[in-house]
Amino acid sequence: SFSLPVMDTAVTPSLDNPVRLNFNENAIGMSGTAKQAAIDAVPKANRYAKAEILLLSKRLAQYHNVSEEHILLTAGSSEGIRSAIAAHINPNTQLVIPELTYGDGEHFAKTFNLKITKVPSLKDWQIDINGLRKAVENHQGFSIVYLVNPNNPTSTVIGYKEVESWITSKPKNTLFIIDEAYAEFVNDPVFRSVDSLIFQGYSNIILLKTFSKIHAMAGLRVGYVVSSPDNIKNIGQYVAGEKLNYCGVCAALASIDDNQFLTYSKKATDVSRNIMEKVLSELGLHYLKSETNFIFHKSPIELGQYRELMKKNFILIGRDSNPATNWCRISLGTPGEMLYVANVLYGLREKSLI
Ligand code: PLP
């Protein structure tokens, strides 16, 4: 019964205005009220957003059922990843990650000269929790486990039973950084946020969140960390002062209470995913069950060639996802954009180019 106006919007991409499916952005754009709040904040932005930052922390605490002392605002979750790692470097620290995941954990850990332990995936790039556990157990020293759930670039989820049984077993010298950037898109009930464990008092978890995805605010740079008050105090020393940009903070405050927009953002993504899954199935291209605003599929030809071919048709698709050679990550655009993409893919198949 939900109406999707964008369904009727035919898109006419061009070289200068391509369909951008390469960065997992949210193509529908920000909530109208958030946009207005950002505009209204511009004349105030000669000041720091002190009062609004407090309001946003309060609102986010309420949202996650924790106290304000459990929340730290960050400039996107990227700053969250970097500061969470920076705050937990002990002697002999290793970063443990699945071999195929979002690159920022590894990237920042390298800047701190941490040992990186990558754990091979199971079939179809499924994350091997037992393998990760073993990597922690085999290490003499401190382990930071960076888990992206749902994962990027695979778009798949790890069930809460696996995640929670590991975390609640409180393995010694182990800290879990759980990046739930895409959680609001998930349909599969095996997923559950770890925020409830933080509420229960587990202090071995750092939850990272962002307004870049479901809220469509990637360019406004608002994210936050949820963790125990002690962890928050510690991580707080490593962020650039929690002085977020005024427009972003005001937009976030408006967006978090715009339920109509959030429902729309999710539904539009579901419709776009349905379009893409139908095309991939009909073309016989293997894909993983998507729980986010992107989908991971076997490239029909060598990935670089596929990317070029799509670019000629004004569609930008994802980069290499090592070590998944010739697998392609396509972000989900608006339903209108995905209908365009579908037509392009069918056309390329007709010409036997893919
Ligand atoms: N975490 C994951 C899993 C992501 O995919 C991204 C961006 O694509 C980020 C974090 C960083 O996003 P931001 O800094 O905009 O919150």
Coordinates of C-alpha atoms and ligand atoms in Angstrom, one line a residue:
S1 CA 0.0 0.0 0.0
F2 CA 3.1 2.3 0.0
S3 CA 3.3 4.6 -2.9
L4 CA 6.7 5.2 -4.5
P5 CA 6.7 8.3 -6.6
V6 CA 10.2 7.7 -7.9
M7 CA 8.9 4.6 -9.7
D8 CA 7.5 6.9 -12.3
T9 CA 10.6 9.0 -12.7
A10 CA 12.3 7.9 -15.9
V11 CA 16.0 8.7 -15.8
T12 CA 18.0 9.9 -18.7
P13 CA 21.7 9.6 -17.6
S14 CA 24.5 11.0 -19.6
L15 CA 28.3 11.1 -19.5
D16 CA 28.2 14.2 -17.2
N17 CA 25.3 12.8 -15.2
P18 CA 25.7 9.1 -14.9
V19 CA 23.8 6.7 -12.6
R20 CA 26.2 6.4 -9.7
L21 CA 26.2 2.9 -8.3
N22 CA 29.8 2.9 -7.1
F23 CA 29.8 4.2 -3.5
N24 CA 26.8 2.8 -1.7
E25 CA 25.3 6.2 -1.4
N26 CA 21.6 6.7 -1.0
A27 CA 20.3 7.9 -4.4
I28 CA 16.8 9.1 -3.2
G29 CA 18.3 12.1 -1.4
M30 CA 17.8 13.5 2.1
S31 CA 14.6 13.8 3.9
G32 CA 12.8 17.1 3.0
T33 CA 12.7 18.2 6.7
A34 CA 16.4 17.3 7.1
K35 CA 17.3 19.3 4.0
Q36 CA 15.4 22.3 5.4
A37 CA 17.0 22.0 8.8
A38 CA 20.5 22.0 7.1
I39 CA 19.6 25.1 5.1
D40 CA 18.2 26.8 8.3
A41 CA 21.5 26.0 10.0
V42 CA 23.7 27.9 7.5
P43 CA 23.2 31.4 9.0
K44 CA 24.0 30.0 12.5
A45 CA 27.1 28.2 11.3
N46 CA 29.5 31.0 12.4
R47 CA 29.1 29.4 15.8
Y48 CA 29.8 25.8 17.0
A49 CA 26.8 23.6 17.2
K50 CA 27.2 23.0 21.0
A51 CA 23.5 22.9 22.0
E52 CA 22.4 20.9 18.9
I53 CA 25.2 18.3 19.5
L54 CA 23.9 17.8 23.0
L55 CA 20.4 17.4 21.7
L56 CA 21.5 14.9 19.0
S57 CA 23.4 12.8 21.6
K58 CA 20.4 12.8 23.8
R59 CA 18.1 11.7 20.9
L60 CA 20.5 9.0 19.8
A61 CA 20.8 7.7 23.4
Q62 CA 17.1 7.4 23.5
Y63 CA 17.1 5.6 20.1
H64 CA 19.5 3.0 21.3
N65 CA 18.0 2.8 24.8
V66 CA 21.3 3.9 26.5
S67 CA 22.4 7.0 28.4
E68 CA 24.1 10.0 26.7
E69 CA 27.4 8.9 28.2
H70 CA 27.2 6.0 25.9
I71 CA 27.2 8.2 22.7
L72 CA 30.1 10.0 20.9
L73 CA 29.4 11.9 17.7
T74 CA 31.9 11.5 14.9
A75 CA 32.4 13.0 11.5
G76 CA 30.8 10.0 9.7
S77 CA 31.6 6.5 10.9
S78 CA 35.0 6.8 9.2
E79 CA 36.1 8.9 12.1
G80 CA 34.5 6.3 14.4
I81 CA 36.6 3.5 12.9
R82 CA 39.8 5.4 13.1
S83 CA 39.3 6.7 16.7
A84 CA 38.1 3.3 18.0
I85 CA 41.2 1.7 16.7
A86 CA 43.5 4.5 17.9
A87 CA 42.1 4.3 21.4
H88 CA 42.8 0.6 21.8
I89 CA 46.4 0.0 20.8
N90 CA 48.1 -2.1 23.4
P91 CA 51.4 -4.0 23.0
N92 CA 51.1 -6.8 20.5
T93 CA 47.7 -5.7 19.2
Q94 CA 46.3 -7.4 16.1
L95 CA 43.4 -6.4 13.9
V96 CA 41.3 -9.5 13.0
I97 CA 39.1 -9.2 9.9
P98 CA 37.3 -11.4 7.4
E99 CA 39.3 -11.5 4.2
L100 CA 36.5 -9.7 2.3
T101 CA 35.1 -6.7 4.1
Y102 CA 35.1 -2.9 4.2
G103 CA 38.6 -1.6 3.9
D104 CA 38.8 1.2 6.5
G105 CA 39.5 -1.1 9.4
E106 CA 42.6 -2.5 7.7
H107 CA 43.5 0.9 6.4
F108 CA 43.6 2.7 9.7
A109 CA 45.1 -0.3 11.5
K110 CA 48.0 -0.1 9.1
T111 CA 48.6 3.5 9.9
F112 CA 49.2 2.4 13.5
N113 CA 51.4 -0.5 12.4
L114 CA 49.1 -3.1 13.7
K115 CA 49.4 -6.7 12.6
I116 CA 46.5 -7.6 10.3
T117 CA 45.1 -11.1 10.5
K118 CA 42.7 -11.9 7.6
V119 CA 40.5 -14.9 8.0
P120 CA 39.5 -16.8 4.8
S121 CA 35.8 -16.9 4.0
L122 CA 33.5 -19.9 3.7
K123 CA 31.5 -20.7 0.5
D124 CA 30.1 -17.6 -1.2
W125 CA 32.1 -15.3 0.9
Q126 CA 30.3 -16.2 4.1
I127 CA 32.1 -14.9 7.2
D128 CA 33.8 -17.7 9.2
I129 CA 33.1 -16.8 12.8
N130 CA 34.9 -19.9 14.1
G131 CA 37.9 -19.0 12.0
L132 CA 37.8 -15.5 13.5
R133 CA 37.6 -16.9 17.0
K134 CA 40.6 -19.1 16.3
A135 CA 42.6 -16.2 15.0
V136 CA 41.9 -14.4 18.3
E137 CA 42.7 -17.5 20.4
N138 CA 46.0 -18.1 18.6
H139 CA 47.3 -14.6 19.3
Q140 CA 49.4 -13.7 22.3
G141 CA 48.3 -10.2 23.0
F142 CA 45.4 -7.9 22.3
S143 CA 42.9 -8.4 19.4
I144 CA 40.6 -5.9 17.8
V145 CA 37.9 -7.7 15.8
Y146 CA 36.3 -5.5 13.2
L147 CA 33.0 -6.9 12.0
V148 CA 30.8 -5.1 9.5
N149 CA 27.3 -6.4 9.8
P150 CA 25.7 -6.4 7.3
N151 CA 29.0 -6.8 5.5
N152 CA 30.4 -4.7 2.7
P153 CA 30.8 -5.6 -0.2
T154 CA 28.9 -8.9 0.2
S155 CA 25.7 -7.3 1.6
T156 CA 25.1 -10.4 3.8
V157 CA 24.4 -10.6 7.5
I158 CA 25.9 -12.6 10.3
G159 CA 23.1 -14.0 12.6
Y160 CA 22.9 -12.5 16.1
K161 CA 23.3 -15.9 17.7
E162 CA 26.8 -16.3 16.3
V163 CA 27.8 -12.7 17.1
E164 CA 26.2 -12.5 20.5
S165 CA 27.5 -15.9 21.8
W166 CA 31.0 -14.9 20.9
I167 CA 30.8 -11.4 22.4
T168 CA 29.0 -12.5 25.6
S169 CA 31.7 -15.2 26.2
K170 CA 33.9 -12.2 26.9
P171 CA 37.1 -13.5 25.3
K172 CA 40.0 -12.0 27.1
N173 CA 42.1 -9.2 25.6
T174 CA 39.5 -8.8 22.8
L175 CA 37.6 -5.8 21.7
F176 CA 34.8 -5.9 19.1
I177 CA 34.2 -3.0 16.7
I178 CA 30.9 -3.7 15.1
D179 CA 30.1 -1.5 12.1
E180 CA 26.4 -1.4 11.5
A181 CA 26.4 1.2 8.8
Y182 CA 23.7 -0.6 6.8
A183 CA 21.6 -2.1 9.6
E184 CA 18.4 -0.2 8.8
F185 CA 18.1 -1.8 5.4
V186 CA 18.1 -5.4 6.7
N187 CA 15.1 -7.6 6.2
D188 CA 16.5 -10.9 7.5
P189 CA 15.4 -11.5 11.1
V190 CA 18.6 -13.4 12.0
F191 CA 20.2 -9.9 12.2
R192 CA 20.0 -7.9 15.4
S193 CA 21.9 -4.9 16.5
V194 CA 24.5 -5.3 19.2
D195 CA 23.1 -2.1 20.9
S196 CA 21.1 -4.4 23.2
L197 CA 24.3 -5.9 24.5
I198 CA 25.7 -2.4 25.2
F199 CA 22.5 -1.7 27.1
Q200 CA 23.0 -4.8 29.1
G201 CA 26.4 -3.5 30.1
Y202 CA 28.9 -5.4 27.9
S203 CA 31.9 -3.1 27.6
N204 CA 33.8 -5.1 25.0
I205 CA 31.8 -3.7 22.1
I206 CA 32.2 -0.5 20.1
L207 CA 29.2 0.0 17.8
L208 CA 29.7 2.3 14.9
K209 CA 26.8 4.1 13.2
T210 CA 26.4 6.6 10.4
F211 CA 23.9 9.0 8.8
S212 CA 25.4 8.4 5.4
K213 CA 23.3 5.4 4.4
I214 CA 19.6 5.1 5.3
H215 CA 19.5 8.9 6.1
A216 CA 21.1 9.7 2.8
M217 CA 23.5 12.2 4.3
A218 CA 26.9 11.0 3.2
G219 CA 28.2 14.5 2.3
L220 CA 27.1 16.0 5.6
R221 CA 29.5 13.7 7.6
V222 CA 27.6 12.7 10.7
G223 CA 28.2 9.4 12.5
Y224 CA 28.5 8.2 16.1
V225 CA 29.9 5.6 18.4
V226 CA 27.8 3.7 21.0
S227 CA 29.8 2.0 23.8
S228 CA 30.3 1.9 27.5
P229 CA 30.8 5.3 29.2
D230 CA 34.5 4.5 29.9
N231 CA 35.1 3.5 26.3
I232 CA 33.4 6.6 25.1
K233 CA 35.6 8.8 27.3
N234 CA 38.7 7.0 26.0
I235 CA 37.7 7.1 22.3
G236 CA 36.6 10.8 22.7
Q237 CA 40.3 11.7 23.2
Y238 CA 41.0 10.6 19.6
V239 CA 38.2 12.4 17.7
A240 CA 38.6 15.9 16.4
G241 CA 36.7 17.5 19.3
E242 CA 33.2 16.3 18.5
K243 CA 32.8 19.6 16.7
L244 CA 30.5 18.3 14.0
N245 CA 29.4 20.6 11.2
Y246 CA 26.3 22.6 12.1
C247 CA 24.2 21.7 9.0
G248 CA 24.9 18.0 9.5
V249 CA 23.9 17.9 13.1
C250 CA 20.7 19.8 12.5
A251 CA 19.8 17.6 9.5
A252 CA 20.5 14.5 11.6
L253 CA 18.2 15.7 14.3
A254 CA 15.4 16.2 11.8
S255 CA 16.0 13.0 9.9
I256 CA 16.0 10.7 12.9
D257 CA 12.4 11.7 13.6
D258 CA 11.2 11.7 10.0
N259 CA 9.6 8.3 10.0
Q260 CA 7.9 8.8 6.8
F261 CA 11.2 9.4 5.1
L262 CA 12.9 6.5 6.8
T263 CA 10.1 4.1 5.7
Y264 CA 10.3 5.5 2.2
S265 CA 14.1 5.2 2.1
K266 CA 13.9 1.5 3.1
K267 CA 11.0 0.7 0.8
A268 CA 12.6 2.4 -2.2
T269 CA 15.7 0.3 -1.6
D270 CA 13.6 -2.9 -1.4
V271 CA 11.9 -2.1 -4.7
S272 CA 15.3 -1.3 -6.3
R273 CA 16.7 -4.6 -5.0
N274 CA 13.7 -6.5 -6.4
I275 CA 14.4 -5.0 -9.8
M276 CA 18.1 -5.9 -9.7
E277 CA 17.5 -9.4 -8.4
K278 CA 15.1 -10.1 -11.2
V279 CA 17.6 -9.0 -13.8
L280 CA 20.4 -10.9 -12.3
S281 CA 18.3 -14.1 -12.0
E282 CA 17.0 -13.8 -15.6
L283 CA 20.6 -13.3 -16.9
G284 CA 21.8 -16.2 -14.8
L285 CA 24.3 -14.2 -12.8
H286 CA 25.0 -15.6 -9.4
Y287 CA 24.4 -13.0 -6.6
L288 CA 24.4 -13.1 -2.8
K289 CA 21.3 -12.4 -0.8
S290 CA 21.3 -8.6 -0.3
E291 CA 20.4 -7.1 3.0
T292 CA 21.6 -3.6 2.2
N293 CA 21.5 -0.9 -0.4
F294 CA 23.9 -2.8 -2.7
I295 CA 24.2 -6.2 -4.2
F296 CA 27.2 -8.4 -4.9
H297 CA 27.2 -10.6 -8.0
K298 CA 29.4 -12.6 -10.2
S299 CA 30.6 -10.3 -13.1
P300 CA 29.5 -11.7 -16.5
I301 CA 32.9 -10.8 -17.9
E302 CA 36.2 -9.6 -16.6
L303 CA 35.3 -6.9 -14.0
G304 CA 37.4 -4.1 -15.6
Q305 CA 35.7 -4.7 -19.0
Y306 CA 32.3 -4.9 -17.3
R307 CA 32.9 -1.5 -15.6
E308 CA 33.9 0.0 -18.9
L309 CA 30.9 -1.3 -20.7
M310 CA 28.6 0.0 -18.1
K311 CA 30.3 3.4 -18.1
K312 CA 29.8 3.7 -21.8
N313 CA 26.1 3.3 -20.9
F314 CA 26.4 6.0 -18.2
I315 CA 26.4 3.7 -15.2
L316 CA 29.2 3.7 -12.7
I317 CA 29.6 0.4 -10.8
G318 CA 31.8 -0.8 -7.9
R319 CA 35.6 -1.2 -7.7
D320 CA 37.6 -4.4 -7.3
S321 CA 36.7 -6.3 -4.2
N322 CA 39.8 -8.3 -3.3
P323 CA 40.1 -11.2 -3.0
A324 CA 36.7 -11.7 -4.8
T325 CA 38.1 -11.4 -8.3
N326 CA 35.4 -10.7 -10.9
W327 CA 32.7 -10.2 -8.4
C328 CA 30.9 -6.9 -8.7
R329 CA 29.3 -4.7 -6.1
I330 CA 26.5 -2.6 -7.5
S331 CA 24.9 -0.1 -5.2
L332 CA 21.1 0.2 -5.5
G333 CA 20.0 3.5 -7.0
T334 CA 16.4 4.8 -7.1
P335 CA 13.8 2.4 -8.6
G336 CA 13.8 4.6 -11.7
E337 CA 17.6 4.3 -12.1
M338 CA 17.4 0.5 -11.6
L339 CA 14.8 0.2 -14.4
Y340 CA 17.3 2.0 -16.6
V341 CA 20.1 -0.3 -15.4
A342 CA 17.9 -3.3 -16.1
N343 CA 17.2 -2.2 -19.7
V344 CA 21.0 -1.6 -20.3
L345 CA 21.8 -5.1 -18.9
Y346 CA 19.1 -6.8 -21.1
G347 CA 20.4 -4.8 -24.1
L348 CA 24.0 -5.9 -23.5
R349 CA 22.9 -9.5 -23.2
E350 CA 20.9 -9.3 -26.5
K351 CA 24.2 -8.1 -28.1
S352 CA 26.0 -11.0 -26.4
L353 CA 28.4 -8.5 -24.8
I354 CA 27.7 -9.9 -21.3
Ligands
PLP1 N1 31.5 1.6 7.3 C1 31.0 0.9 6.2 C2 30.8 -0.5 6.3 C3 30.9 1.6 5.0 O1 30.5 0.9 3.9 C4 31.2 3.0 4.9 C5 31.0 3.7 3.7 O2 30.7 3.2 2.6 C6 31.6 3.6 6.1 C7 31.7 2.9 7.2 C8 32.0 5.0 6.1 O3 31.0 5.9 5.9 P1 30.8 7.3 6.6 O4 32.2 7.7 7.0 O5 30.3 8.1 5.5 O6 29.9 7.0 7.7

